[in-house]
Coordinates of C-alpha atoms (C1' of nucleotides) in Angstrom, one line a residue:
Chain P
M1 CA -132.5 -23.1 17.7
H2 CA -134.8 -24.1 15.0
G3 CA -137.6 -22.2 16.5
Y4 CA -138.8 -19.8 13.8
D5 CA -140.6 -17.6 16.3
K6 CA -137.5 -16.9 18.4
H7 CA -135.4 -15.4 15.8
A8 CA -136.7 -13.3 13.0
F9 CA -135.1 -14.5 9.8
E10 CA -134.1 -12.8 6.7
P11 CA -135.1 -14.3 3.4
F12 CA -132.1 -14.9 1.1
A13 CA -131.8 -15.5 -2.6
V14 CA -130.2 -18.9 -3.2
T15 CA -128.3 -19.6 -6.4
V16 CA -126.1 -22.4 -7.8
D17 CA -122.8 -21.6 -9.5
L18 CA -121.1 -24.2 -11.7
A19 CA -117.4 -24.7 -12.4
V20 CA -117.8 -26.8 -15.5
L21 CA -114.4 -28.3 -16.3
T22 CA -113.1 -30.2 -19.3
L23 CA -109.8 -31.1 -21.0
R24 CA -109.3 -29.6 -24.4
A25 CA -106.1 -29.8 -26.4
G26 CA -104.2 -30.8 -23.4
A27 CA -105.3 -27.9 -21.2
L28 CA -107.9 -27.5 -18.5
H29 CA -110.8 -25.4 -19.7
V30 CA -113.8 -24.0 -17.9
L31 CA -117.2 -23.0 -19.3
L32 CA -117.9 -19.3 -18.8
V33 CA -120.8 -17.0 -19.7
E34 CA -120.6 -13.3 -20.5
R35 CA -122.8 -11.2 -18.3
G36 CA -125.2 -8.9 -20.1
Q37 CA -126.2 -6.7 -17.3
E38 CA -125.1 -5.0 -14.1
P39 CA -123.4 -5.7 -12.0
Y40 CA -120.3 -6.9 -13.7
A41 CA -121.9 -6.3 -17.2
G42 CA -119.6 -7.5 -19.9
R43 CA -117.5 -9.6 -17.5
W44 CA -117.2 -13.3 -17.6
A45 CA -118.8 -15.4 -14.9
L46 CA -119.4 -19.0 -14.0
P47 CA -122.8 -20.3 -15.3
G48 CA -125.5 -20.5 -12.6
G49 CA -128.9 -19.4 -11.6
F50 CA -131.6 -19.3 -9.0
L51 CA -133.0 -22.3 -7.3
L52 CA -136.6 -22.9 -8.4
P53 CA -139.1 -23.4 -5.6
A54 CA -139.3 -27.1 -5.8
E55 CA -135.6 -27.8 -6.6
S56 CA -132.7 -28.9 -4.5
A57 CA -129.4 -27.4 -5.2
E58 CA -128.3 -30.6 -6.9
T59 CA -131.3 -30.6 -9.2
A60 CA -130.8 -26.9 -10.1
A61 CA -127.2 -27.5 -10.8
R62 CA -127.9 -30.3 -13.2
R63 CA -130.6 -28.3 -14.9
E64 CA -128.2 -25.4 -15.4
L65 CA -125.5 -27.8 -16.6
A66 CA -127.9 -29.0 -19.3
E67 CA -128.9 -25.5 -20.2
E68 CA -125.5 -24.0 -20.4
T69 CA -123.7 -26.9 -22.2
G70 CA -126.5 -27.5 -24.6
L71 CA -126.1 -31.3 -24.1
A72 CA -129.1 -33.4 -24.4
D73 CA -128.1 -35.8 -21.7
V74 CA -126.2 -34.7 -18.7
T75 CA -127.2 -37.6 -16.3
G76 CA -123.9 -39.4 -16.7
L77 CA -121.7 -36.4 -16.0
H78 CA -119.9 -36.0 -12.7
L79 CA -121.5 -33.3 -10.6
E80 CA -120.3 -32.6 -7.2
Q81 CA -121.1 -30.0 -4.6
L82 CA -118.1 -27.9 -3.6
R83 CA -119.2 -25.6 -0.9
T84 CA -121.4 -22.7 -0.2
Y85 CA -120.4 -19.0 -0.5
S86 CA -122.3 -16.7 1.7
E87 CA -120.3 -13.6 2.4
P88 CA -122.8 -10.7 2.9
D89 CA -121.2 -8.5 0.3
R90 CA -120.5 -11.1 -2.4
D91 CA -123.3 -9.6 -4.6
P92 CA -123.6 -5.8 -4.4
R93 CA -127.3 -5.7 -4.8
M94 CA -128.6 -8.1 -2.2
R95 CA -127.9 -11.1 -0.1
V96 CA -127.3 -14.0 -2.4
V97 CA -126.1 -17.4 -1.0
S98 CA -124.6 -19.5 -3.6
V99 CA -124.1 -23.3 -3.6
A100 CA -121.1 -24.0 -5.8
F101 CA -120.7 -27.2 -7.8
A102 CA -117.9 -28.7 -10.0
A103 CA -118.9 -30.6 -13.1
L104 CA -116.5 -32.7 -15.1
L105 CA -117.0 -33.4 -18.8
P106 CA -115.2 -35.7 -21.2
D107 CA -113.7 -33.5 -23.9
P108 CA -115.5 -30.5 -25.2
P109 CA -119.0 -31.4 -26.4
E110 CA -119.7 -28.2 -28.3
P111 CA -118.1 -24.8 -28.5
H112 CA -121.0 -23.4 -26.4
G113 CA -124.5 -24.4 -25.7
G114 CA -127.7 -22.8 -26.7
G115 CA -130.4 -22.0 -24.3
D116 CA -131.0 -18.5 -23.1
A117 CA -127.3 -18.0 -22.2
A118 CA -126.2 -14.8 -23.7
E119 CA -122.9 -16.3 -24.6
A120 CA -121.0 -19.3 -23.3
R121 CA -117.5 -20.2 -24.1
W122 CA -114.8 -22.7 -23.2
V123 CA -111.9 -20.7 -21.7
P124 CA -108.5 -22.1 -20.8
Y125 CA -108.3 -22.2 -17.0
D126 CA -105.2 -20.0 -16.9
E127 CA -107.0 -17.3 -18.8
A128 CA -110.1 -17.3 -16.6
R129 CA -109.3 -14.5 -14.3
G130 CA -111.2 -11.4 -13.3
L131 CA -114.5 -13.1 -13.2
A132 CA -117.6 -11.5 -11.8
F133 CA -118.5 -11.8 -8.1
D134 CA -116.3 -14.2 -6.2
H135 CA -116.1 -16.6 -9.1
D136 CA -112.3 -16.4 -9.3
R137 CA -112.3 -18.0 -5.9
I138 CA -114.9 -20.5 -6.6
L139 CA -113.1 -21.6 -9.8
A140 CA -109.8 -21.9 -7.9
D141 CA -111.5 -23.9 -5.2
A142 CA -112.9 -26.2 -7.8
R143 CA -109.5 -26.8 -9.3
D144 CA -108.0 -27.5 -5.9
R145 CA -110.7 -29.9 -5.0
V146 CA -110.5 -31.8 -8.3
G147 CA -106.8 -32.0 -8.1
A148 CA -106.9 -33.3 -4.6
K149 CA -109.6 -35.9 -5.4
L150 CA -107.6 -37.3 -8.3
E151 CA -105.2 -38.5 -5.7
Y152 CA -107.5 -40.8 -3.8
T153 CA -110.6 -41.3 -6.0
C154 CA -111.3 -42.6 -9.5
L155 CA -112.4 -39.1 -10.5
A156 CA -110.0 -38.9 -13.4
T157 CA -112.2 -41.1 -15.6
A158 CA -114.9 -38.4 -15.4
F159 CA -112.8 -36.4 -17.8
C160 CA -112.5 -39.3 -20.2
P161 CA -115.0 -40.6 -22.8
A162 CA -116.6 -44.0 -22.2
E163 CA -113.5 -45.8 -23.7
F164 CA -110.1 -44.4 -23.3
T165 CA -106.4 -45.3 -23.3
L166 CA -104.1 -45.2 -20.4
G167 CA -102.2 -42.4 -22.1
E168 CA -105.4 -40.3 -22.1
L169 CA -106.0 -41.1 -18.5
Q170 CA -102.5 -40.0 -17.6
Q171 CA -103.0 -36.8 -19.5
V172 CA -105.8 -36.0 -17.1
Y173 CA -103.5 -36.2 -14.2
E174 CA -100.7 -34.3 -15.9
T175 CA -103.0 -31.5 -17.0
V176 CA -104.9 -31.0 -13.8
W177 CA -101.8 -31.3 -11.6
G178 CA -99.4 -29.5 -14.0
T179 CA -96.8 -32.2 -13.5
A180 CA -95.3 -34.8 -15.8
L181 CA -95.7 -38.5 -14.7
D182 CA -93.6 -41.4 -15.6
R183 CA -95.6 -43.5 -18.1
P184 CA -94.6 -47.0 -17.1
N185 CA -95.0 -46.2 -13.4
F186 CA -98.5 -44.7 -14.0
R187 CA -99.5 -47.7 -16.0
R188 CA -98.3 -50.1 -13.3
K189 CA -100.1 -48.2 -10.6
V190 CA -103.4 -47.9 -12.4
L191 CA -103.5 -51.5 -13.5
A192 CA -102.6 -52.6 -10.0
T193 CA -105.6 -50.8 -8.5
P194 CA -108.5 -53.1 -8.6
G195 CA -111.7 -51.6 -10.2
F196 CA -110.0 -48.4 -11.4
V197 CA -110.1 -49.4 -15.1
E198 CA -111.1 -52.6 -16.9
P199 CA -109.8 -53.5 -20.3
V200 CA -112.1 -53.5 -23.4
P201 CA -111.4 -57.0 -24.8
G202 CA -110.5 -56.7 -28.4
A203 CA -110.0 -53.0 -28.7
A204 CA -107.0 -51.0 -29.6
R205 CA -106.7 -47.5 -30.8
L206 CA -104.1 -45.4 -32.7
T207 CA -103.7 -42.5 -30.4
G208 CA -102.1 -40.0 -32.7
G209 CA -101.4 -41.8 -36.0
R210 CA -97.9 -42.7 -35.1
G211 CA -96.7 -45.2 -32.6
K212 CA -98.0 -48.5 -31.3
P213 CA -101.8 -48.7 -30.9
A214 CA -102.9 -48.4 -27.3
A215 CA -105.2 -50.8 -25.5
V216 CA -108.6 -49.4 -24.7
Y217 CA -110.1 -49.3 -21.2
R218 CA -113.3 -48.2 -19.6
A219 CA -114.0 -47.0 -16.0
G220 CA -114.2 -49.7 -13.4
A221 CA -116.5 -50.1 -10.5
A222 CA -114.2 -48.7 -7.8
A223 CA -114.8 -45.1 -6.6
T224 CA -111.7 -44.8 -4.4
L225 CA -108.0 -45.6 -4.8
H226 CA -106.2 -47.7 -2.2
P227 CA -103.5 -46.8 -1.8
P228 CA -103.8 -43.3 -3.3
L229 CA -102.0 -42.0 -6.3
L230 CA -100.0 -39.3 -4.6
R231 CA -98.6 -36.2 -6.2
T232 CA -94.9 -35.8 -5.4
P233 CA -95.0 -33.9 -2.2
R234 CA -93.7 -30.5 -3.0
E235 CA -91.3 -29.1 -0.4
G236 CA -92.3 -27.8 3.0
R237 CA -95.9 -26.9 3.2
P238 CA -96.4 -25.2 6.6
A239 CA -99.9 -23.9 6.2
Chain I
M1 CA -128.0 -16.5 -15.6
H2 CA -127.5 -14.1 -12.9
G3 CA -130.0 -11.7 -14.3
Y4 CA -132.6 -11.2 -11.6
D5 CA -135.1 -9.9 -14.1
K6 CA -135.1 -13.0 -16.2
H7 CA -136.0 -15.5 -13.6
A8 CA -138.3 -14.8 -10.7
F9 CA -136.6 -16.2 -7.6
E10 CA -138.0 -17.6 -4.4
P11 CA -136.8 -16.3 -1.1
F12 CA -135.4 -19.1 1.1
A13 CA -134.7 -19.3 4.8
V14 CA -131.0 -20.1 5.3
T15 CA -129.8 -21.8 8.4
V16 CA -126.6 -23.4 9.7
D17 CA -126.5 -26.8 11.3
L18 CA -123.6 -27.9 13.4
A19 CA -122.2 -31.3 14.1
V20 CA -120.1 -30.5 17.2
L21 CA -117.9 -33.5 17.9
T22 CA -115.7 -34.4 20.7
L23 CA -114.0 -37.4 22.3
R24 CA -115.3 -38.3 25.7
A25 CA -114.4 -41.4 27.7
G26 CA -112.9 -43.0 24.6
A27 CA -116.1 -42.5 22.5
L28 CA -117.1 -40.0 19.9
H29 CA -119.8 -37.7 21.2
V30 CA -121.9 -35.1 19.5
L31 CA -123.7 -32.1 21.0
L32 CA -127.4 -32.3 20.6
V33 CA -130.3 -30.0 21.6
E34 CA -133.8 -31.1 22.4
R35 CA -136.5 -29.4 20.2
G36 CA -139.2 -27.6 22.2
Q37 CA -141.6 -27.1 19.4
E38 CA -143.1 -28.6 16.3
P39 CA -142.1 -30.0 14.0
Y40 CA -140.1 -32.8 15.7
A41 CA -141.0 -31.4 19.2
G42 CA -139.2 -33.4 21.8
R43 CA -136.8 -34.9 19.3
W44 CA -133.0 -34.4 19.4
A45 CA -131.4 -32.3 16.8
L46 CA -128.1 -30.8 15.8
P47 CA -127.7 -27.2 17.1
G48 CA -128.2 -24.5 14.5
G49 CA -130.0 -21.4 13.6
F50 CA -130.8 -18.8 11.0
L51 CA -128.2 -16.6 9.4
L52 CA -128.5 -13.0 10.5
P53 CA -128.7 -10.4 7.8
A54 CA -125.0 -9.4 7.9
E55 CA -123.5 -12.8 8.6
S56 CA -121.8 -15.3 6.4
A57 CA -122.5 -19.0 7.1
E58 CA -119.1 -19.3 8.8
T59 CA -119.8 -16.4 11.1
A60 CA -123.2 -17.7 12.0
A61 CA -121.8 -21.2 12.6
R62 CA -119.2 -19.8 15.0
R63 CA -121.8 -17.7 16.8
E64 CA -124.0 -20.8 17.2
L65 CA -121.0 -22.8 18.4
A66 CA -120.3 -20.3 21.1
E67 CA -124.0 -20.1 22.2
E68 CA -124.5 -23.8 22.3
T69 CA -121.3 -24.9 23.9
G70 CA -121.3 -22.0 26.4
L71 CA -117.6 -21.6 25.8
A72 CA -116.3 -18.1 26.2
D73 CA -113.7 -18.4 23.4
V74 CA -114.4 -20.6 20.4
T75 CA -111.9 -18.9 18.0
G76 CA -109.4 -21.6 18.3
L77 CA -111.8 -24.4 17.6
H78 CA -111.8 -26.2 14.3
L79 CA -114.9 -25.4 12.3
E80 CA -115.3 -26.6 8.8
Q81 CA -118.0 -26.4 6.2
L82 CA -119.4 -29.8 5.3
R83 CA -122.0 -29.2 2.5
T84 CA -125.4 -27.7 2.0
Y85 CA -128.6 -29.5 2.3
S86 CA -131.4 -28.2 0.2
E87 CA -134.0 -30.9 -0.4
P88 CA -137.3 -29.1 -0.9
D89 CA -139.0 -31.2 1.8
R90 CA -136.3 -31.3 4.4
D91 CA -138.4 -29.0 6.6
P92 CA -142.1 -29.6 6.5
R93 CA -143.1 -26.0 7.0
M94 CA -141.1 -24.1 4.4
R95 CA -138.1 -24.1 2.2
V96 CA -135.0 -24.1 4.4
V97 CA -131.6 -24.4 2.9
S98 CA -129.1 -25.4 5.6
V99 CA -125.3 -25.0 5.4
A100 CA -123.8 -27.8 7.6
F101 CA -120.6 -27.5 9.5
A102 CA -118.5 -29.8 11.6
A103 CA -116.8 -28.5 14.7
L104 CA -114.2 -30.4 16.7
L105 CA -113.5 -29.8 20.4
P106 CA -110.8 -31.1 22.7
D107 CA -112.6 -33.1 25.3
P108 CA -115.9 -32.0 26.8
P109 CA -115.8 -28.5 28.0
E110 CA -119.1 -28.6 30.0
P111 CA -122.0 -30.9 30.1
H112 CA -124.0 -28.4 28.1
G113 CA -123.9 -24.7 27.5
G114 CA -126.2 -21.9 28.6
G115 CA -127.6 -19.4 26.2
D116 CA -131.2 -19.8 25.1
A117 CA -130.8 -23.4 24.1
A118 CA -133.6 -25.4 25.7
E119 CA -131.3 -28.2 26.5
A120 CA -128.0 -29.3 25.1
R121 CA -126.3 -32.6 25.8
W122 CA -123.3 -34.6 24.8
V123 CA -124.6 -37.8 23.3
P124 CA -122.5 -40.8 22.2
Y125 CA -122.4 -40.9 18.4
D126 CA -123.8 -44.4 18.3
E127 CA -126.8 -43.4 20.3
A128 CA -127.5 -40.3 18.2
R129 CA -130.1 -41.7 15.9
G130 CA -133.6 -40.6 15.0
L131 CA -132.7 -36.9 15.0
A132 CA -135.0 -34.2 13.6
F133 CA -135.1 -33.2 10.0
D134 CA -132.2 -34.7 7.9
H135 CA -129.8 -34.4 10.8
D136 CA -129.1 -38.2 10.9
R137 CA -127.6 -37.8 7.5
I138 CA -125.7 -34.6 8.3
L139 CA -124.2 -36.3 11.3
A140 CA -123.2 -39.3 9.4
D141 CA -121.7 -37.1 6.7
A142 CA -119.7 -35.2 9.4
R143 CA -118.3 -38.4 10.8
D144 CA -117.3 -39.7 7.3
R145 CA -115.6 -36.4 6.5
V146 CA -113.7 -36.3 9.7
G147 CA -112.6 -39.9 9.4
A148 CA -111.4 -39.3 5.9
K149 CA -109.6 -36.1 6.8
L150 CA -107.7 -37.8 9.6
E151 CA -105.9 -39.8 6.9
Y152 CA -104.3 -36.9 5.0
T153 CA -104.5 -33.9 7.3
C154 CA -103.4 -33.0 10.8
L155 CA -107.0 -32.7 11.9
A156 CA -106.6 -35.2 14.8
T157 CA -105.0 -32.5 16.9
A158 CA -108.2 -30.5 16.8
F159 CA -109.7 -33.2 19.2
C160 CA -106.8 -32.8 21.6
P161 CA -106.0 -30.1 24.2
A162 CA -103.1 -27.8 23.6
E163 CA -100.7 -30.4 25.0
F164 CA -101.2 -34.0 24.6
T165 CA -99.4 -37.4 24.5
L166 CA -99.0 -39.6 21.4
G167 CA -101.3 -42.1 23.1
E168 CA -104.0 -39.5 23.3
L169 CA -103.5 -38.7 19.6
Q170 CA -103.6 -42.3 18.7
Q171 CA -106.9 -42.7 20.6
V172 CA -108.4 -40.0 18.4
Y173 CA -107.7 -42.1 15.3
E174 CA -108.8 -45.3 17.0
T175 CA -112.0 -43.8 18.2
V176 CA -113.1 -42.1 15.0
W177 CA -112.0 -45.0 12.8
G178 CA -113.2 -47.7 15.1
T179 CA -110.0 -49.7 14.6
A180 CA -107.0 -50.5 16.7
L181 CA -103.6 -49.2 15.6
D182 CA -100.2 -50.5 16.5
R183 CA -98.6 -48.2 19.0
P184 CA -95.0 -48.3 17.9
N185 CA -95.9 -47.9 14.3
F186 CA -98.2 -45.0 15.0
R187 CA -95.5 -43.3 17.0
R188 CA -92.9 -43.8 14.2
K189 CA -95.3 -42.5 11.6
V190 CA -96.3 -39.4 13.5
L191 CA -92.8 -38.4 14.5
A192 CA -91.6 -39.0 11.0
T193 CA -94.1 -36.5 9.6
P194 CA -92.5 -33.1 9.8
G195 CA -94.7 -30.5 11.4
F196 CA -97.4 -32.8 12.6
V197 CA -96.4 -32.6 16.3
E198 CA -93.6 -30.9 18.1
P199 CA -92.3 -32.0 21.6
V200 CA -92.8 -29.9 24.6
P201 CA -89.3 -29.8 26.0
G202 CA -89.3 -30.9 29.6
A203 CA -92.8 -32.2 29.9
A204 CA -94.0 -35.7 30.7
R205 CA -97.3 -36.8 32.0
L206 CA -98.7 -39.8 33.8
T207 CA -101.4 -40.9 31.5
G208 CA -103.5 -43.1 33.7
G209 CA -101.6 -43.4 36.9
R210 CA -99.9 -46.6 35.9
G211 CA -97.2 -47.1 33.5
K212 CA -94.3 -45.0 32.2
P213 CA -95.0 -41.3 31.9
A214 CA -95.5 -40.2 28.3
A215 CA -93.8 -37.3 26.6
V216 CA -96.0 -34.3 25.9
Y217 CA -96.4 -32.8 22.4
R218 CA -98.3 -29.9 20.9
A219 CA -99.7 -29.5 17.4
G220 CA -97.1 -28.5 14.8
A221 CA -97.3 -26.1 11.9
A222 CA -98.2 -28.6 9.2
A223 CA -101.8 -28.9 7.9
T224 CA -101.4 -31.9 5.7
L225 CA -99.8 -35.3 6.0
H226 CA -97.4 -36.4 3.3
P227 CA -97.6 -39.3 2.8
P228 CA -101.0 -39.9 4.4
L229 CA -101.7 -42.1 7.4
L230 CA -104.0 -44.6 5.7
R231 CA -106.6 -46.7 7.2
T232 CA -106.0 -50.4 6.5
P233 CA -108.0 -50.7 3.2
R234 CA -111.0 -52.7 4.0
E235 CA -111.8 -55.3 1.4
G236 CA -113.4 -54.5 -2.0
R237 CA -115.2 -51.2 -2.0
P238 CA -117.1 -51.1 -5.3
A239 CA -119.2 -48.0 -4.7
Chain L
dC1 C1' -85.1 -50.6 -44.5
dC2 C1' -84.2 -47.6 -41.2
dT3 C1' -85.8 -43.9 -38.1
dT4 C1' -89.2 -41.9 -35.2
dT5 C1' -92.9 -42.4 -32.2
dT6 C1' -95.7 -44.4 -28.7
dA7 C1' -97.2 -48.3 -26.0
dT8 C1' -95.8 -51.9 -23.0
dA9 C1' -92.6 -55.0 -20.3
dG10 C1' -89.3 -55.5 -16.9
dT11 C1' -85.3 -54.3 -13.5
dC12 C1' -83.1 -52.1 -9.4
dG13 C1' -83.0 -49.9 -5.2
dC14 C1' -84.8 -47.1 -1.7
dA15 C1' -88.4 -45.7 1.5
dA16 C1' -92.6 -46.7 4.0
dT17 C1' -94.9 -49.8 6.7
dG18 C1' -97.1 -54.0 9.1
dA19 C1' -95.9 -57.3 12.4
dC20 C1' -93.1 -58.2 16.1
dT21 C1' -89.8 -58.3 20.2
dA22 C1' -87.3 -55.8 23.8
dT23 C1' -86.4 -52.3 27.1
dT24 C1' -87.6 -48.6 30.3
dA25 C1' -90.2 -46.4 33.9
dA26 C1' -94.0 -45.8 36.5
dG27 C1' -97.8 -48.0 40.4
dG28 C1' -99.6 -51.6 43.4
dG29 C1' -99.8 -55.8 46.2
dG30 C1' -97.9 -58.9 48.8
Chain G
dC1 C1' -89.0 -54.0 49.4
dC2 C1' -89.4 -57.0 45.6
dC3 C1' -91.9 -58.6 42.0
dC4 C1' -95.8 -58.0 38.8
dT5 C1' -98.6 -55.3 35.9
dT6 C1' -99.1 -51.4 32.9
dA7 C1' -97.9 -48.3 29.5
dA8 C1' -94.3 -45.7 26.8
dT9 C1' -90.5 -46.1 23.9
dA10 C1' -86.7 -48.4 21.1
dG11 C1' -85.6 -51.4 17.8
dT12 C1' -85.8 -55.5 14.1
dC13 C1' -87.2 -57.7 9.9
dA14 C1' -89.5 -58.7 5.8
dT15 C1' -92.7 -57.1 2.4
dT16 C1' -94.7 -53.6 -0.5
dG17 C1' -94.9 -49.4 -3.1
dC18 C1' -92.9 -46.7 -5.9
dG19 C1' -89.4 -43.6 -8.4
dA20 C1' -85.9 -44.0 -11.9
dC21 C1' -84.5 -46.4 -15.7
dT22 C1' -83.7 -49.7 -19.6
dA23 C1' -85.6 -52.7 -23.1
dT24 C1' -88.8 -54.4 -26.4
dA25 C1' -92.9 -54.1 -29.6
dA26 C1' -95.8 -52.1 -33.0
dA27 C1' -97.2 -48.6 -35.7
dA28 C1' -96.1 -44.4 -39.5
dG29 C1' -93.0 -42.0 -42.6
dG30 C1' -89.2 -41.2 -45.4

DNA sequence: CCTTTTATAGTCGCAATGACTATTAAGGGG
DNA sequence: CCCCTTAATAGTCATTGCGACTATAAAAGG
């Protein structure tokens, strides 16, 4: 059914929307922009924009990521397609099909980026409600996806700077999952997974001033965790 | 950057493409249609089509699924969004953004469906190469996703009819993963997972004529497997 | 010098699982 | 009809993974 002459087809506007996530002060934060015009004028929304004629959704997403964060180099950042939202009424003006992405940053780079964004701010995830369009749902889906992928991939390092301690890595899990983990067990598990992290030879860092300095690691070559690092299964989950 | 006046935007054609998968004679099969016109005339392709003006991608995918399989009722079938393919050159004629789906059917319903499809056929997965557009990649992505989701969800039952034996369920895993599983261990694991399957009280079925009749089960209420049913980790997987 | 704090090392026991062996219940061939 | 084959089901055993804990080491602060 790819015959263009058999079915008339409607042209659609295609956008990308980004859930840009980071960890700040021990809490998950998301980058939001304030809308300057209708619809949803004055409301907060996920950054995003239209695909340019020669762009793929991935290219457009990375361009928007650079524009909205104001970072000079976004090539190393984790960017991942979530899914596409295409409900006919998701934009009151016209048909807009949006390809949603999740982007993960180590720590906040800047309060908010320049570019032509009216205003961009890091907002704690828990306070990011009542967003424009269906962005509440996109953001929730992004968090769910990231939380799930922490279990069986090395995604957690995408939230960390190039060099990090195991305590920092553990905080990624604890913050995204909202649960506390046992430190010795977490350490044993991470170190037992080949390719998850690799030690930086001579380095050690004082994590908070007090306490024993922690060894420093960097991300390893592995992409997946075998076996996975499972969340404690909460009680009965029928659906 | 959702201001329509700030950026001109290109209209795009939006389609859905379906990787309709089933298990037939112990092999993974995919539903393909033969293209009648350029480009790729005479080549096989995944079924798909344009979004209608009032449809979401999910609605369009289910409509196409009904049309192409010829099934009267497709509401119970598993249909899941894979990802969106938007490379600018993926269709030589124009910009087409395609939202890809995977659909899972119990056993082959009919050789091929009616509707306006020129020709639709079940093709063994391993022989489905050289498809039109980027459909080789979409199909491979579909298989990867399904294989991965077998590990930590109850997706396998989507390949089975309403009532099935544990041997049939095991064949789903073995066929999709391409590995052999130990039968007693598989049985123990499945039955130990609450909500995965539930027994059909008095039923038993002769699976192949020979051998002891197998107990019959139906899909349970659970959606996820805790802990997961892991594939034997193949050796080092750097990327 | 002692207390606090944080990282790291190690112990113990249970639960999950891979690799097997044994038994049961059907069909088919002599 | 009796065995042989086939396939489902029942069970065993040792190893591994992991949750819960305890102990030690190395820093800062009073």
